[in-house]
PDB file of C-alpha atoms and ligand atoms in Angstrom:
ATOM      1  CA  MET A   1     -52.724   2.016-136.684  1.00  0.00           C
ATOM      2  CA  LYS A   2     -53.402   4.814-134.281  1.00  0.00           C
ATOM      3  CA  ILE A   3     -50.775   7.410-133.719  1.00  0.00           C
ATOM      4  CA  THR A   4     -50.550   8.870-130.289  1.00  0.00           C
ATOM      5  CA  ALA A   5     -47.086  10.325-130.685  1.00  0.00           C
ATOM      6  CA  SER A   6     -48.451  13.720-129.744  1.00  0.00           C
ATOM      7  CA  GLU A   7     -49.350  12.432-126.313  1.00  0.00           C
ATOM      8  CA  ASN A   8     -46.763   9.747-125.763  1.00  0.00           C
ATOM      9  CA  CYS A   9     -43.574  11.341-126.906  1.00  0.00           C
ATOM     10  CA  GLY A  10     -43.912  14.883-125.645  1.00  0.00           C
ATOM     11  CA  VAL A  11     -44.303  16.253-129.157  1.00  0.00           C
ATOM     12  CA  LYS A  12     -46.887  18.781-128.024  1.00  0.00           C
ATOM     13  CA  GLU A  13     -44.558  19.996-125.280  1.00  0.00           C
ATOM     14  CA  THR A  14     -41.710  20.207-127.776  1.00  0.00           C
ATOM     15  CA  LEU A  15     -43.888  22.253-130.106  1.00  0.00           C
ATOM     16  CA  GLU A  16     -45.064  24.553-127.345  1.00  0.00           C
ATOM     17  CA  GLN A  17     -41.492  25.084-126.204  1.00  0.00           C
ATOM     18  CA  LYS A  18     -40.387  25.782-129.768  1.00  0.00           C
ATOM     19  CA  GLN A  19     -43.299  28.172-130.209  1.00  0.00           C
ATOM     20  CA  ALA A  20     -42.349  30.128-127.092  1.00  0.00           C
ATOM     21  CA  GLU A  21     -38.690  30.121-128.061  1.00  0.00           C
ATOM     22  CA  LEU A  22     -39.338  31.395-131.592  1.00  0.00           C
ATOM     23  CA  ALA A  23     -41.783  34.020-130.404  1.00  0.00           C
ATOM     24  CA  TRP A  24     -39.148  35.243-127.964  1.00  0.00           C
ATOM     25  CA  VAL A  25     -36.376  35.272-130.583  1.00  0.00           C
ATOM     26  CA  LEU A  26     -38.573  37.139-133.052  1.00  0.00           C
ATOM     27  CA  ARG A  27     -39.519  39.721-130.420  1.00  0.00           C
ATOM     28  CA  ALA A  28     -35.866  40.181-129.497  1.00  0.00           C
ATOM     29  CA  ARG A  29     -34.926  40.618-133.148  1.00  0.00           C
ATOM     30  CA  ASP A  30     -37.661  43.211-133.543  1.00  0.00           C
ATOM     31  CA  GLY A  31     -35.918  45.240-130.881  1.00  0.00           C
ATOM     32  CA  ILE A  32     -32.573  44.956-132.678  1.00  0.00           C
ATOM     33  CA  ALA A  33     -34.056  45.935-136.026  1.00  0.00           C
ATOM     34  CA  ILE A  34     -35.316  49.324-134.855  1.00  0.00           C
ATOM     35  CA  GLU A  35     -32.159  50.188-132.953  1.00  0.00           C
ATOM     36  CA  LYS A  36     -30.401  53.221-134.430  1.00  0.00           C
ATOM     37  CA  SER A  37     -26.786  54.253-134.473  1.00  0.00           C
ATOM     38  CA  ALA A  38     -25.568  57.826-134.919  1.00  0.00           C
ATOM     39  CA  ASP A  39     -22.224  56.688-136.279  1.00  0.00           C
ATOM     40  CA  GLN A  40     -22.077  56.268-140.065  1.00  0.00           C
ATOM     41  CA  MET A  41     -19.661  53.335-139.995  1.00  0.00           C
ATOM     42  CA  ASP A  42     -21.701  51.636-137.346  1.00  0.00           C
ATOM     43  CA  GLU A  43     -24.704  52.257-139.519  1.00  0.00           C
ATOM     44  CA  ILE A  44     -23.130  50.424-142.471  1.00  0.00           C
ATOM     45  CA  GLN A  45     -21.943  47.589-140.284  1.00  0.00           C
ATOM     46  CA  TYR A  46     -25.340  47.568-138.747  1.00  0.00           C
ATOM     47  CA  ALA A  47     -27.164  47.389-142.069  1.00  0.00           C
ATOM     48  CA  THR A  48     -25.291  44.181-142.862  1.00  0.00           C
ATOM     49  CA  GLU A  49     -26.183  42.679-139.536  1.00  0.00           C
ATOM     50  CA  ARG A  50     -29.763  43.778-139.946  1.00  0.00           C
ATOM     51  CA  ASP A  51     -29.887  42.200-143.371  1.00  0.00           C
ATOM     52  CA  LEU A  52     -28.707  38.952-141.866  1.00  0.00           C
ATOM     53  CA  ALA A  53     -31.150  39.292-139.002  1.00  0.00           C
ATOM     54  CA  ILE A  54     -34.016  39.845-141.424  1.00  0.00           C
ATOM     55  CA  ARG A  55     -33.129  36.642-143.224  1.00  0.00           C
ATOM     56  CA  ASN A  56     -33.056  34.767-139.934  1.00  0.00           C
ATOM     57  CA  VAL A  57     -36.352  36.319-138.910  1.00  0.00           C
ATOM     58  CA  ASP A  58     -37.804  35.159-142.200  1.00  0.00           C
ATOM     59  CA  ARG A  59     -36.657  31.610-141.535  1.00  0.00           C
ATOM     60  CA  GLU A  60     -37.852  31.749-137.948  1.00  0.00           C
ATOM     61  CA  SER A  61     -41.248  33.186-138.882  1.00  0.00           C
ATOM     62  CA  THR A  62     -41.685  30.356-141.351  1.00  0.00           C
ATOM     63  CA  LEU A  63     -40.778  27.844-138.676  1.00  0.00           C
ATOM     64  CA  LEU A  64     -43.096  29.522-136.181  1.00  0.00           C
ATOM     65  CA  ARG A  65     -45.954  29.259-138.675  1.00  0.00           C
ATOM     66  CA  GLN A  66     -45.164  25.566-139.124  1.00  0.00           C
ATOM     67  CA  VAL A  67     -45.064  25.047-135.348  1.00  0.00           C
ATOM     68  CA  ASN A  68     -48.388  26.860-134.926  1.00  0.00           C
ATOM     69  CA  ALA A  69     -49.915  24.771-137.689  1.00  0.00           C
ATOM     70  CA  ALA A  70     -48.655  21.570-136.059  1.00  0.00           C
ATOM     71  CA  LEU A  71     -50.257  22.567-132.757  1.00  0.00           C
ATOM     72  CA  ARG A  72     -53.517  23.222-134.615  1.00  0.00           C
ATOM     73  CA  ARG A  73     -53.267  19.769-136.165  1.00  0.00           C
ATOM     74  CA  ILE A  74     -52.834  18.243-132.714  1.00  0.00           C
ATOM     75  CA  HIS A  75     -56.002  20.066-131.645  1.00  0.00           C
ATOM     76  CA  ASN A  76     -58.100  18.938-134.587  1.00  0.00           C
ATOM     77  CA  GLY A  77     -56.697  15.431-134.633  1.00  0.00           C
ATOM     78  CA  THR A  78     -54.970  15.463-138.007  1.00  0.00           C
ATOM     79  CA  PHE A  79     -51.481  15.573-136.516  1.00  0.00           C
ATOM     80  CA  GLY A  80     -49.172  12.864-137.802  1.00  0.00           C
ATOM     81  CA  THR A  81     -50.927  12.492-141.152  1.00  0.00           C
ATOM     82  CA  CYS A  82     -49.151  13.412-144.359  1.00  0.00           C
ATOM     83  CA  VAL A  83     -50.931  16.283-146.132  1.00  0.00           C
ATOM     84  CA  ASP A  84     -50.085  14.827-149.526  1.00  0.00           C
ATOM     85  CA  CYS A  85     -50.668  11.078-149.390  1.00  0.00           C
ATOM     86  CA  GLU A  86     -52.590  10.947-146.079  1.00  0.00           C
ATOM     87  CA  GLU A  87     -50.342   8.182-144.853  1.00  0.00           C
ATOM     88  CA  THR A  88     -49.183   8.167-141.267  1.00  0.00           C
ATOM     89  CA  ILE A  89     -45.931  10.048-140.757  1.00  0.00           C
ATOM     90  CA  SER A  90     -43.455   7.874-138.883  1.00  0.00           C
ATOM     91  CA  PRO A  91     -43.290   8.694-135.155  1.00  0.00           C
ATOM     92  CA  LYS A  92     -39.520   8.835-135.441  1.00  0.00           C
ATOM     93  CA  ARG A  93     -39.811  11.632-137.986  1.00  0.00           C
ATOM     94  CA  LEU A  94     -42.366  13.456-135.854  1.00  0.00           C
ATOM     95  CA  ILE A  95     -40.110  13.360-132.842  1.00  0.00           C
ATOM     96  CA  ALA A  96     -37.222  14.741-134.899  1.00  0.00           C
ATOM     97  CA  VAL A  97     -39.380  17.245-136.809  1.00  0.00           C
ATOM     98  CA  PRO A  98     -42.658  17.678-134.900  1.00  0.00           C
ATOM     99  CA  TRP A  99     -43.901  20.327-137.363  1.00  0.00           C
ATOM    100  CA  ALA A 100     -43.458  18.058-140.387  1.00  0.00           C
ATOM    101  CA  THR A 101     -46.548  18.081-142.600  1.00  0.00           C
ATOM    102  CA  ARG A 102     -45.406  15.361-144.951  1.00  0.00           C
ATOM    103  CA  CYS A 103     -44.072  11.863-144.707  1.00  0.00           C
ATOM    104  CA  ILE A 104     -40.429  11.524-145.686  1.00  0.00           C
ATOM    105  CA  LYS A 105     -41.277  10.314-149.201  1.00  0.00           C
ATOM    106  CA  CYS A 106     -43.584  13.239-150.013  1.00  0.00           C
ATOM    107  CA  GLN A 107     -41.200  15.722-148.397  1.00  0.00           C
ATOM    108  CA  GLU A 108     -38.348  14.478-150.552  1.00  0.00           C
ATOM    109  CA  ALA A 109     -40.528  14.716-153.643  1.00  0.00           C
ATOM    110  CA  THR A 110     -41.529  18.273-152.715  1.00  0.00           C
ATOM    111  CA  ASP A 111     -37.914  19.257-152.068  1.00  0.00           C
ATOM    112  CA  ARG A 112     -36.894  17.884-155.437  1.00  0.00           C
ATOM    113  CA  GLU A 113     -39.628  19.770-157.245  1.00  0.00           C
ATOM    114  CA  GLY A 114     -38.832  22.897-155.274  1.00  0.00           C
ATOM    115  CA  GLN A 115     -42.501  23.733-154.854  1.00  0.00           C
ATOM    116  CA  GLU A 116     -42.038  25.553-151.607  1.00  0.00           C
ATOM    117  CA  PRO A 117     -39.117  27.953-151.809  1.00  0.00           C
ATOM    118  CA  GLU A 118     -37.943  28.573-148.298  1.00  0.00           C
ATOM    119  CA  ASP A 119     -35.499  31.281-149.267  1.00  0.00           C
ATOM    120  CA  ALA A 120     -37.212  34.609-149.798  1.00  0.00           C
ATOM    121  CA  SER A 121     -33.993  36.580-149.484  1.00  0.00           C
ATOM    122  CA  GLU A 122     -34.392  38.117-152.930  1.00  0.00           C
ATOM    123  CA  THR A 123     -37.377  40.040-151.624  1.00  0.00           C
ATOM    124  CA  PHE A 124     -35.067  41.864-149.256  1.00  0.00           C
ATOM    125  CA  SER A 125     -32.175  42.707-151.553  1.00  0.00           C
ATOM    126  CA  ASN A 126     -31.881  46.414-152.315  1.00  0.00           C
ATOM    127  CA  ALA A 127     -35.512  47.230-151.905  1.00  0.00           C
ATOM    128  CA  ALA A 128     -34.609  50.897-151.392  1.00  0.00           C
TER     129      ALA A 128
HETATM  130 ZN1  LIG B   1     -46.829  11.385-147.863  1.00  0.00          ZN
END
């Protein structure tokens, strides 16, 4: 079975849109993160917001990497193939999650094993 979801279902367009969107959001957040306030209270309030923003940026950078990788896979023709079992990922899944690298079965197994921790928030807590 040949998968042409990337051409037929606008997955590439979705990915490119997502890529542009995330790049924009991350650039905008960059601007927020270097903003400075003279007011001490604002500064404290701001630190909390920044902390939150950093966590979001982390999540968005991860997603952007996944989107970029998916676009690369479209280019080299491996898009739509599970990286674990090399089975075809269902087109339905690819439309919902175009940057998915695994079929639903392997993804669930990975999630259960917790091999890929998405949450790196500990890295950011009280580094100073
Ligand atoms: Zn699989």
